Coordinates of C-alpha atoms and ligand atoms in Angstrom, one line a residue:
X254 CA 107.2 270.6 41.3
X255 CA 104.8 269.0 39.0
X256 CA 103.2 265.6 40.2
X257 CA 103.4 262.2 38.7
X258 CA 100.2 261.5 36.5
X259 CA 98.0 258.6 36.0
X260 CA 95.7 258.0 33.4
X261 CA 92.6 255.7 32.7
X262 CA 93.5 252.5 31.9
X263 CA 91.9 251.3 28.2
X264 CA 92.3 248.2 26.2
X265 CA 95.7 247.1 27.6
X266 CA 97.0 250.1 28.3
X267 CA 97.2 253.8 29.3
X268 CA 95.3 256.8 27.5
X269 CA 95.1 260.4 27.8
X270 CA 92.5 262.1 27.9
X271 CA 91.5 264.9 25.5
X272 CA 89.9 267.4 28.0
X273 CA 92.8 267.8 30.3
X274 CA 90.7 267.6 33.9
X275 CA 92.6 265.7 36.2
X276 CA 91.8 265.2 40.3
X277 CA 94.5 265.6 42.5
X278 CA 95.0 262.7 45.0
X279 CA 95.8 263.3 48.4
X280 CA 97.7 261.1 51.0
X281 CA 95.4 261.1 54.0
X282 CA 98.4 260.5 56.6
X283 CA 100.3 264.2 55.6
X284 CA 97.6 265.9 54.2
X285 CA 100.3 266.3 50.7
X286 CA 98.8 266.1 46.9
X287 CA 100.6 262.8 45.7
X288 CA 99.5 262.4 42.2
X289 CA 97.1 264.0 39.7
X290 CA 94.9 261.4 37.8
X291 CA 93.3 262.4 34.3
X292 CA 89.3 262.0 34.5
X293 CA 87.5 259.7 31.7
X294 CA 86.1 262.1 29.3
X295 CA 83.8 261.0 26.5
X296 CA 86.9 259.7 24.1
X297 CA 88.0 257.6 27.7
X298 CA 84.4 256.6 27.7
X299 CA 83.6 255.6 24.3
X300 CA 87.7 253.6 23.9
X301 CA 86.6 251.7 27.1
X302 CA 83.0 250.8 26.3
X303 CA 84.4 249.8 22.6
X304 CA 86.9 247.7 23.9
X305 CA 85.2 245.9 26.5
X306 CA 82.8 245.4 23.8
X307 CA 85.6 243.6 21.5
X308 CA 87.3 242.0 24.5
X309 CA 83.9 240.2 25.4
X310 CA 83.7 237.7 22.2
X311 CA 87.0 236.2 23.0
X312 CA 86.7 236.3 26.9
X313 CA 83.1 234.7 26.4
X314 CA 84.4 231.6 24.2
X315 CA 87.7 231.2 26.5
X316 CA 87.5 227.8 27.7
X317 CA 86.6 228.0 31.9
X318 CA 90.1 226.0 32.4
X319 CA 91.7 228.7 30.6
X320 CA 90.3 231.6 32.1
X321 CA 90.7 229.9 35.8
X322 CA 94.6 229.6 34.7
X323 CA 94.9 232.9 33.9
X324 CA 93.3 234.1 36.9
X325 CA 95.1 232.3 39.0
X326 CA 98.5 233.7 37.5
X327 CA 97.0 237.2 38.2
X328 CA 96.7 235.8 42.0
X329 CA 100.0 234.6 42.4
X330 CA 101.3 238.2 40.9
X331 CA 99.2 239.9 43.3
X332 CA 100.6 238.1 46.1
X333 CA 104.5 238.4 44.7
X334 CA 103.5 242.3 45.0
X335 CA 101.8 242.2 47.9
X336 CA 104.1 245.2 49.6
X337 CA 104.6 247.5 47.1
X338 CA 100.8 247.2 46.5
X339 CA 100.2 247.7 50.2
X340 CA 102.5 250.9 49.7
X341 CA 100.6 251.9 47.2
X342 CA 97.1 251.2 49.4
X343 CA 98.4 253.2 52.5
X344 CA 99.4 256.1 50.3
X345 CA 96.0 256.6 48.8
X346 CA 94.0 255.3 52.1
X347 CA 95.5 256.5 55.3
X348 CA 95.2 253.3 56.4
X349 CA 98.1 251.3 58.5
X350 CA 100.7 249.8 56.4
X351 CA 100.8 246.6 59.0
X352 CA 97.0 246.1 57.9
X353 CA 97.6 246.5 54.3
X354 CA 100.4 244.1 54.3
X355 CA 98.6 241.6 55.4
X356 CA 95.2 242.1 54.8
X357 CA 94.0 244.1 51.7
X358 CA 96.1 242.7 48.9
X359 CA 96.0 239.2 50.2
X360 CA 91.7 238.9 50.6
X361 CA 92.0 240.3 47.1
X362 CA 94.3 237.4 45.9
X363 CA 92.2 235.0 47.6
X364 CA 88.9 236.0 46.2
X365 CA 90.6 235.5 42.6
X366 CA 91.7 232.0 43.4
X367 CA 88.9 231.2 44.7
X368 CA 86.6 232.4 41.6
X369 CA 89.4 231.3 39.0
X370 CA 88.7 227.9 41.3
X371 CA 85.0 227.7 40.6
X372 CA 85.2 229.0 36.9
X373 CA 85.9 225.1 35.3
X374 CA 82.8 223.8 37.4
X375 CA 80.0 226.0 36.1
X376 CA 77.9 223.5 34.2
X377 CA 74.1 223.3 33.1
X378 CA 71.7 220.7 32.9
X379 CA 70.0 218.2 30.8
X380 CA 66.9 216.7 31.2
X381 CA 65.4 214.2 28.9
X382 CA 61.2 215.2 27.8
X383 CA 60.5 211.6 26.2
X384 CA 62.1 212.0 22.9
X385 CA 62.6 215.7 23.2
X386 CA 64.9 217.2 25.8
X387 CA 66.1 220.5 26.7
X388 CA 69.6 221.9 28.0
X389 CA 70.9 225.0 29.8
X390 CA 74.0 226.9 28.9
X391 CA 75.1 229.3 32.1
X392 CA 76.4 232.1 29.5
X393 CA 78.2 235.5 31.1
X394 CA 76.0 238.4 31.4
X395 CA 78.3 240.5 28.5
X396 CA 79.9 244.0 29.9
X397 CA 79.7 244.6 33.8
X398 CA 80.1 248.0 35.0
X399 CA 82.0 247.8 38.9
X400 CA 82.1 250.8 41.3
X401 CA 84.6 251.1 44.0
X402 CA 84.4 252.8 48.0
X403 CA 87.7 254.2 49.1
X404 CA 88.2 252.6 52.2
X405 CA 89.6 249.0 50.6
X406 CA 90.5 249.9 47.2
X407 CA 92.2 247.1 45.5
X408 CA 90.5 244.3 47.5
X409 CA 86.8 246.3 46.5
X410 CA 88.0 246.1 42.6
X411 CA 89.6 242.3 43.1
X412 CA 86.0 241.1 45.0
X413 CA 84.6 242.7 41.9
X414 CA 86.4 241.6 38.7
X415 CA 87.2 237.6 40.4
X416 CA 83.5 236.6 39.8
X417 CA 82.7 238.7 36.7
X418 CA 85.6 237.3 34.6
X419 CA 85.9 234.0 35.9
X420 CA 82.2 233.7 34.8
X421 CA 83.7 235.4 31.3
X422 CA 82.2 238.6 31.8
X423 CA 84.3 241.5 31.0
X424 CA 84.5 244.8 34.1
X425 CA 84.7 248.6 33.5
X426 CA 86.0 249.2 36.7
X427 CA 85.6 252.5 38.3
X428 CA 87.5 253.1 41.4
X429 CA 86.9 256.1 44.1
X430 CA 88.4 259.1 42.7
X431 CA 89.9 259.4 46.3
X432 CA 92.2 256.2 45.8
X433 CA 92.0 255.5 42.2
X434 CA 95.9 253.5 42.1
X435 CA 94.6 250.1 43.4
X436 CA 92.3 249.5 40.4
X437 CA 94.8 250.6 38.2
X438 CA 97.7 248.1 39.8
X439 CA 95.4 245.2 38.9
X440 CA 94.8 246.4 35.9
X441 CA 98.3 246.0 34.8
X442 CA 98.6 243.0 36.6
X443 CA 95.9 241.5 35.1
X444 CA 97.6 241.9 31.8
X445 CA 100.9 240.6 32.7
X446 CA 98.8 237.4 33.8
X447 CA 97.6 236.9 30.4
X448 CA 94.1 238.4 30.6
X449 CA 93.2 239.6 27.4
X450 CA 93.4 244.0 27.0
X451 CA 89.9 245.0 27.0
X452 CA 88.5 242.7 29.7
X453 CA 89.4 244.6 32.7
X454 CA 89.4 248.3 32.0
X455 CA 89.8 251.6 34.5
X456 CA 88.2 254.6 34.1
X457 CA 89.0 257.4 36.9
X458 CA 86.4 260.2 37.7
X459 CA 83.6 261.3 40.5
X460 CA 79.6 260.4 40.6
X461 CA 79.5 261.8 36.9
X462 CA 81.5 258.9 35.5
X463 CA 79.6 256.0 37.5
X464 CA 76.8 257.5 36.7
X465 CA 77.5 257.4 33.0
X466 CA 78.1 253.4 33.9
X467 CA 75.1 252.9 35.5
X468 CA 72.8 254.2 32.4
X469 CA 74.8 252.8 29.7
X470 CA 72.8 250.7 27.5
X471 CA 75.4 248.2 26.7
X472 CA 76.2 247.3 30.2
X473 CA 74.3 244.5 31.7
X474 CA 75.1 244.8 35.7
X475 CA 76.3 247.1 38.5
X476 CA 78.0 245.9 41.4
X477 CA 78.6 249.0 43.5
X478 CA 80.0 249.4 47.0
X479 CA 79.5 252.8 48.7
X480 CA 76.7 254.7 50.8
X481 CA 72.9 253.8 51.1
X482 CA 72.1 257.2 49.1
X483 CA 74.3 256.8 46.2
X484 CA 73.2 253.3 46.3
X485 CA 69.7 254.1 45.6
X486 CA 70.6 256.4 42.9
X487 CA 72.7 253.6 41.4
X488 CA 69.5 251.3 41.4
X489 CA 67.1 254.1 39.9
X490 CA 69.7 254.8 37.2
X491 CA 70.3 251.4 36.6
X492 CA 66.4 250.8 36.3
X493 CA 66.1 252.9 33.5
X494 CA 67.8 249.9 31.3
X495 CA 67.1 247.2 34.1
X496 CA 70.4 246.0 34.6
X497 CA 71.1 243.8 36.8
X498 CA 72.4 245.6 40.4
X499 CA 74.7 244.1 43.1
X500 CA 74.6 246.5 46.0
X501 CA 77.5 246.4 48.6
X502 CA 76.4 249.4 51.1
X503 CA 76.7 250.7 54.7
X504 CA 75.5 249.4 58.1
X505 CA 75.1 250.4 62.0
X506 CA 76.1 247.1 62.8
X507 CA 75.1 245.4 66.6
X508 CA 77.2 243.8 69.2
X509 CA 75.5 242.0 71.4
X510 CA 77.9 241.4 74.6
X511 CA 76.1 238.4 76.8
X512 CA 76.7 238.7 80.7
X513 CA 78.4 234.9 79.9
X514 CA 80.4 236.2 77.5
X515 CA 84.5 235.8 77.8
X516 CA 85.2 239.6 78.5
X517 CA 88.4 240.1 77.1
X518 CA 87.2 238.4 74.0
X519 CA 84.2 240.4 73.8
X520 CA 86.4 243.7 74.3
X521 CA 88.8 242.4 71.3
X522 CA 85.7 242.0 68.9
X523 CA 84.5 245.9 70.0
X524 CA 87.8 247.1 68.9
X525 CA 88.5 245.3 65.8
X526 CA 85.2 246.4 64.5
X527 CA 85.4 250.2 65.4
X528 CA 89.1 250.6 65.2
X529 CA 90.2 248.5 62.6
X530 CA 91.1 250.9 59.5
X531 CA 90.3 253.6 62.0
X532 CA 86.8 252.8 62.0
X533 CA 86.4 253.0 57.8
X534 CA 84.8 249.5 57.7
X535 CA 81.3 248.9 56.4
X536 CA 80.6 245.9 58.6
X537 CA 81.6 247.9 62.2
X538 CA 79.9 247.0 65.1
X539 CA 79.2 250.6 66.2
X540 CA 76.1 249.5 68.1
X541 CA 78.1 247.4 71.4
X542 CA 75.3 246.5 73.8
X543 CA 76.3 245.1 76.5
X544 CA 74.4 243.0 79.5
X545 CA 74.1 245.6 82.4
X546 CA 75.9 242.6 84.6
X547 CA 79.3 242.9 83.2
X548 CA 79.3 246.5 81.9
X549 CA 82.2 248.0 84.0
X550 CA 84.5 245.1 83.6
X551 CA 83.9 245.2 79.6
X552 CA 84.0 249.2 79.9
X553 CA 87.3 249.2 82.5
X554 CA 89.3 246.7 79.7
X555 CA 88.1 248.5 77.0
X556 CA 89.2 251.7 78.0
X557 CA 92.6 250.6 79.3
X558 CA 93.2 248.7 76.3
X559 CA 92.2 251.6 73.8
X560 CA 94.0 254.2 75.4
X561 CA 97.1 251.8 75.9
X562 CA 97.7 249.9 72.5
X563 CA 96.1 251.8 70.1
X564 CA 99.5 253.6 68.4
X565 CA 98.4 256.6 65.5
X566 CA 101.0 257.9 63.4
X567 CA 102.8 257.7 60.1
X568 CA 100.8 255.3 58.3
X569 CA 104.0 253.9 56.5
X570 CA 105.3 252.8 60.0
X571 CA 105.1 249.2 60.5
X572 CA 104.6 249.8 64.5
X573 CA 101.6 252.2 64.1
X574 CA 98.2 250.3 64.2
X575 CA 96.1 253.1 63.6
X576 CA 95.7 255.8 60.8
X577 CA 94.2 258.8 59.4
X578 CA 90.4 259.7 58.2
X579 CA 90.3 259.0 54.2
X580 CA 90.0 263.5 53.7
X581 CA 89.8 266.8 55.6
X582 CA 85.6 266.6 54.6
X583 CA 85.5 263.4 56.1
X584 CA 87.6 264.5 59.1
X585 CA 85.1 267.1 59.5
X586 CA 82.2 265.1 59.3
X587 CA 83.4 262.3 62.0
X588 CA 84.2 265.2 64.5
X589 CA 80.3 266.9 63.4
X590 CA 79.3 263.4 64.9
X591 CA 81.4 263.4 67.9
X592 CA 79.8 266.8 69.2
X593 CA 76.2 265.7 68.4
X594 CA 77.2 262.3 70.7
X595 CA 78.0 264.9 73.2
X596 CA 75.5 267.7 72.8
X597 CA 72.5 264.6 72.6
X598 CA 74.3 263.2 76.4
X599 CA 76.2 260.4 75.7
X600 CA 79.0 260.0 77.9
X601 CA 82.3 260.3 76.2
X602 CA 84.7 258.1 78.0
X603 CA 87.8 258.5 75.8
X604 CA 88.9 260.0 72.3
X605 CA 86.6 262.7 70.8
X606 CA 89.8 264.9 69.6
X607 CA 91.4 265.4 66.3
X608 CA 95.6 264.7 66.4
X609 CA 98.1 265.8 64.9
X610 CA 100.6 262.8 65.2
X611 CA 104.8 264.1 65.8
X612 CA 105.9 261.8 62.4
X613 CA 102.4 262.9 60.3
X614 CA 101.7 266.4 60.7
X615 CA 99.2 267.5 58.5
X616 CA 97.4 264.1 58.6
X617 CA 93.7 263.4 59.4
X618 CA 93.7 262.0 62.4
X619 CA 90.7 261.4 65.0
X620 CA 91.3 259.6 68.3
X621 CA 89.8 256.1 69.0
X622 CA 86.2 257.5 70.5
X623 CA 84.4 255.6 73.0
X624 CA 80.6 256.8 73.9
X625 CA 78.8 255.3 77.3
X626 CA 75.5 255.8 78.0
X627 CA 74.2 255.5 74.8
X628 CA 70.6 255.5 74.0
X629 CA 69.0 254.3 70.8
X630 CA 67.9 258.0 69.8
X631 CA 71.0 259.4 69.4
X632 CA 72.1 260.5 66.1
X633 CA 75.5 259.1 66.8
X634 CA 73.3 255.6 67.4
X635 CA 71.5 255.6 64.7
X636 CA 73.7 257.0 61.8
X637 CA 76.7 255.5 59.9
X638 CA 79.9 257.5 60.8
X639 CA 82.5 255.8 59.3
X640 CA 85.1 256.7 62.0
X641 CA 86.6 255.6 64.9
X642 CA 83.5 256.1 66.8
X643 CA 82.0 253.6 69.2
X644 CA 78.5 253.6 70.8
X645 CA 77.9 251.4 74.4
X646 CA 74.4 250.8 75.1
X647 CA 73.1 248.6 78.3
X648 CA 71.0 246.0 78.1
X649 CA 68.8 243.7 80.7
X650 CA 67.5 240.6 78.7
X651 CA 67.5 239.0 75.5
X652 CA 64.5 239.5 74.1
X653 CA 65.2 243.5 74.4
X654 CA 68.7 243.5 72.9
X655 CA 67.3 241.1 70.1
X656 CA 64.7 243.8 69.8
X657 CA 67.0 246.8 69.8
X658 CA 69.4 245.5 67.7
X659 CA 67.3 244.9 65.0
X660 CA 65.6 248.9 65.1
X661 CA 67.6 249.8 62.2
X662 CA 66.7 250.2 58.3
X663 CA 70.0 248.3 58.2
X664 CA 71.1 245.4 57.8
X665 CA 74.8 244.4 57.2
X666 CA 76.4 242.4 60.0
X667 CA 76.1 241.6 63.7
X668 CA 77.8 239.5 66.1
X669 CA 77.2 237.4 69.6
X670 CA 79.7 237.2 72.3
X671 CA 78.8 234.2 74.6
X672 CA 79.3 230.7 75.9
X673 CA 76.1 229.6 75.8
X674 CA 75.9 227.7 72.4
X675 CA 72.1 227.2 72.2
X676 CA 71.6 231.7 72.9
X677 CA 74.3 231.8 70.5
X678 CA 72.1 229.9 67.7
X679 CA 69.3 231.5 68.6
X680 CA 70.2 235.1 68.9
X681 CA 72.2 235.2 65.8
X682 CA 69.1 233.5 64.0
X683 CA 66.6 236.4 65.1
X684 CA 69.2 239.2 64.4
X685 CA 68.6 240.8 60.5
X686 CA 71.8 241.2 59.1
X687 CA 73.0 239.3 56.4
X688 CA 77.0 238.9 58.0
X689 CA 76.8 237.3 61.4
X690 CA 79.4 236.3 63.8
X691 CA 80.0 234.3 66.9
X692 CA 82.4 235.2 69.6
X693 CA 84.6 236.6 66.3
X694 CA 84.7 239.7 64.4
X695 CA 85.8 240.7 61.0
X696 CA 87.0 237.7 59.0
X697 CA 85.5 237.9 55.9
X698 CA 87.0 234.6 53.9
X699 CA 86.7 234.1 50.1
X700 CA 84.5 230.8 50.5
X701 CA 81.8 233.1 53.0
X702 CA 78.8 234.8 51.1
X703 CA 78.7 238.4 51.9
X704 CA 76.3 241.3 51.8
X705 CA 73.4 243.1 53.1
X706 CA 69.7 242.5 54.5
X707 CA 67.3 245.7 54.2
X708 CA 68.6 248.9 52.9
X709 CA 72.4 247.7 53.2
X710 CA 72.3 246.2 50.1
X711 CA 71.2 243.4 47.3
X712 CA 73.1 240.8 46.7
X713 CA 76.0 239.2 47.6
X714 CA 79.5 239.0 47.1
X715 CA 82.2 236.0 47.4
X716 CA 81.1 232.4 48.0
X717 CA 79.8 229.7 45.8
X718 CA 76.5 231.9 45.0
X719 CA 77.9 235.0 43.6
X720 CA 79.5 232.9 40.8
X721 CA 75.7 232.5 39.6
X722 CA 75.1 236.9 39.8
X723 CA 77.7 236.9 36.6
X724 CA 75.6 234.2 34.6
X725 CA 72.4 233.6 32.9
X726 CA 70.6 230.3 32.3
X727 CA 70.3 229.9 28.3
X728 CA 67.5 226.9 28.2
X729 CA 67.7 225.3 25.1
X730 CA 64.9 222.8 23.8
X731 CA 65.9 220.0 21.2
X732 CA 63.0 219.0 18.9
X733 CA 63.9 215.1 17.9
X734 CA 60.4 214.1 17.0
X735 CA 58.3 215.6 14.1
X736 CA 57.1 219.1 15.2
X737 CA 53.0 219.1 15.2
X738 CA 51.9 222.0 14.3
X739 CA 47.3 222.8 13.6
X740 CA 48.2 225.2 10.9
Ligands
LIG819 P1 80.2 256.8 48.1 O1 78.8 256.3 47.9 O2 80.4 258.2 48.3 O3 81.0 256.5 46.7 C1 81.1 255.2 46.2 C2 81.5 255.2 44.8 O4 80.3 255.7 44.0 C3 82.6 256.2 44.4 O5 83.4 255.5 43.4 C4 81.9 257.4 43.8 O6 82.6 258.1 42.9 C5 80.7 256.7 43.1 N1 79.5 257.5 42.9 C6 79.2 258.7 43.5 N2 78.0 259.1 43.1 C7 77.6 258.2 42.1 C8 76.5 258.1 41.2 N3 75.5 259.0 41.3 N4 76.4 257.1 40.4 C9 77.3 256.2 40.4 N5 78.4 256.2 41.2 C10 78.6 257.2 42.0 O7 80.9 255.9 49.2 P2 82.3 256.1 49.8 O8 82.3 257.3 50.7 O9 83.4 256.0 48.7 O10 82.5 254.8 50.7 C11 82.0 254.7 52.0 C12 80.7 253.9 52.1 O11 80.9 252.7 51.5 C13 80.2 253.7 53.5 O12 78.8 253.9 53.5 C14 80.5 252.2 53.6 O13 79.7 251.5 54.6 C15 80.3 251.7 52.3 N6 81.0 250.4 52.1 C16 80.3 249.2 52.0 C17 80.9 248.0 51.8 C18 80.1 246.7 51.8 O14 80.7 245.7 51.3 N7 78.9 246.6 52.2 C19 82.3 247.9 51.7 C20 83.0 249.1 51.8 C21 82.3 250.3 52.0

């Protein structure tokens, strides 16, 4: 039987492809092909760069009250979809549909509304020079190029286009060619709200295609989200016509569990951020060090509550809370990591199998993994795994988990779990990672400014400051006297 085909998604609409390649998408929680999508070839290429290029007048001059209406219809769309469009996420993801539901499309709606919010308020200045005076115009940056991760595909391409086109930018989106459907839902959503066609357009295809994006000449920025090494070769491409580069990348994110901290608490943050979307989370705390005081009552609740309430199985069920690895590659490389943890002598206290769930045979599934003993050395301490793969490491004072936590080239979140207000403040203060939380883990709200110190990225995303990323500051200076010129 043939499957059901997508195509890029140009100017409004759908277009074939002339050279007939086409990737098959899987669905990570059988193991099944689900759908073919066609890959942009140079006629996708040209029609999108074309009509982004056409869209962009219009979009430019739309009055910010306008653009934030439309926006916001897109929002409320999202949200009227928000199941089917979870469906859609869990099919291409693995992930579990209870998260979906209420996580994935809903951030993405948020982060629209909140943009389409702050579109009408973008203003410049004016300052008088004695008789001259100058203005600024914040003008959009013309055509931004977006590149997609597969573990939160519609939210990714929604955190994306909100800023971009609320500022009146226009986005040639580029999903992951593992879960390519999410950018093309909003696509069409976008439409129905009234966006204009041209002014958020899909093309589908590997590293070929976004690199095609990140050397074109006509586009003016790059906001990708993906690994440290195609980040850096996103940045050298992009250098070549110095675009502007937003860089959302990955992390081997610290913990640090106080001996004051509220145990069960502390065990709730560990889990969310290592078992949360099976461990596919850029911001995971994969690093847990806990004060040598209260490891065995943090270790004895953390291992009776992973191996009792963590359910895997058919992603699609709305009791399971924990799905499959994004591919059978990916499978592969999480359990590579699981026996370097063991051959290096950490002490693996639960998981560490693949399984083969009775309602998802054929799915990529890897057991919640818990490693004790962990020293700073090990491979599986030091390297992003992107799995469900947790790391405990002991520690005696402050000073040395400060230390420890910060020997990392990265740089993306960490977290504190304690009573004690004033550590709290200054802990999270000396730790280098540019999303922090206290006793909490996870929320990442519209309003909050995301992104990475060191090599986990450049940049931010959401919050009040990203608006700025999508502009540039025009000065304009008004001559009202004569002009003196000595020639
Ligand atoms: P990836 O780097 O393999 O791919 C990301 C995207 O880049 C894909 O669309 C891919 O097709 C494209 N790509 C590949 N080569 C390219 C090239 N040379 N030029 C341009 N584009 C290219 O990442 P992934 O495996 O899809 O996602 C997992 C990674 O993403 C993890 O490292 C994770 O930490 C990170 N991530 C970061 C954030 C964040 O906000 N910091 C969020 C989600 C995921």
């Amino acid at each position: 039987m043939s499957l059901p085909r997508l195509q890029n998604f140009i100017d409004g609409q759908f277009m074939a492809n002339k050279s007939g390649e086409t990737i098959t998408v899987l669905n990570p929680g059988t193991g099944e092909a689900i759908y073919e999508i066609e890959v942009a070839d140079e006629t996708v290429q040209q029609a999108a760069i074309k009509s982004a290029r056409s869209a962009f007048k219009d979009w430019a001059v739309t009055p910010a009250v306008e653009r934030a209406r439309i926006l916001h219809r897109a929002a409320a769309l999202l949200r009227e979809h928000n199941d089917e469009l979870a469906k859609h996420e869990v099919l291409d993801t693995g992930k579990p549909l209870q998260e979906a539901r209420e996580v994935d499309v809903v951030t993405g709606a948020d982060v629209i509304e909140f943009f389409a919010s702050l579109a009408p308020t973008q203003v410049g200045q004016q300052q008088d020079l004695g008789g001259d005076f100058y203005y600024t115009r914040k003008e959009p940056l013309g055509i931004c190029a977006g590149i997609g991760a597969w573990n939160y595909p519609i939210q990714i391409a929604c955190w994306k286009s909100a800023p971009a086109l609320a500022a009146g930018n226009v986005m040639i989106f580029k999903p992951s060619e593992e879960t390519p459907r999410g950018a093309i839902e909003l696509a069409k959503i976008y439409i129905e709200a009234g966006v204009p066609a041209g002014v958020f357009n899909v093309v589908i295809g590997d590293g070929e295609v976004g690199q095609w994006l990140t050397q074109h000449e006509d586009i003016e920025k790059v906001s990708f989200t993906g690994e440290v090494a195609t980040g850096r070769k996103v940045v050298e491409s992009a250098a070549s016509t110095l675009k502007d580069v937003t860089m959302e990348l990955g992390g081997k994110s610290p913990l640090l569990v106080f001996e004051d901290a509220d145990i069960s608490q502390a065990v709730s943050a560990a889990m969310l951020g290592n078992f949360f979307t099976q461990g596919e989370v850029c911001t995971n705390c994969t690093r847990v060090f806990v004060h040598e005081s209260v490891m065995d009552a943090f270790m004895d609740e953390l291992v009776e509550r992973t191996t009792k309430n963590i359910r895997a199985g058919d992603p699609m069920d709305p009791d399971v809370n924990f799905g499959a690895m994004i591919s059978k590659p990916h499978l592969d490389l999480v359990m590579d990591y699981i026996e370097k943890g063991k051959k290096e002598g950490a002490r693996l206290v639960t998981g560490g199998n693949t399984i083969s769930p009775d309602d998802a045979k054929g799915g990529f599934f890897v057991e919640p993994t818990i490693f004790a003993d962990c020293t700073d050395d090990m491979t599986i301490v030091k390297e992003e795994i992107f799995g469900p793969v947790m790391s405990v490491l002991s520690f005696r004072d402050e000073d040395e988990a400060i230390r420890r936590a910060n020997n990392t080239p990265l740089g993306l979140a960490a977290g504190v779990m304690t009573q004690n207000v004033t550590r709290a403040h200054r802990v999270i203060h000396q730790l280098q990672a540019g999303i922090c939380w206290v006793n909490s883990w996870g929320a990442s709200p519209a309003e909050m400014p995301v992104g990475g110190y060191k090599m986990s990225g450049i940049g931010r995303e959401n919050g009040i400051e990203t608006l700025n990323q999508y502009t540039q500051t025009k000065s304009v200076y008004m001559g009202m006297v004569e002009l003196e010129s000595p020639f």
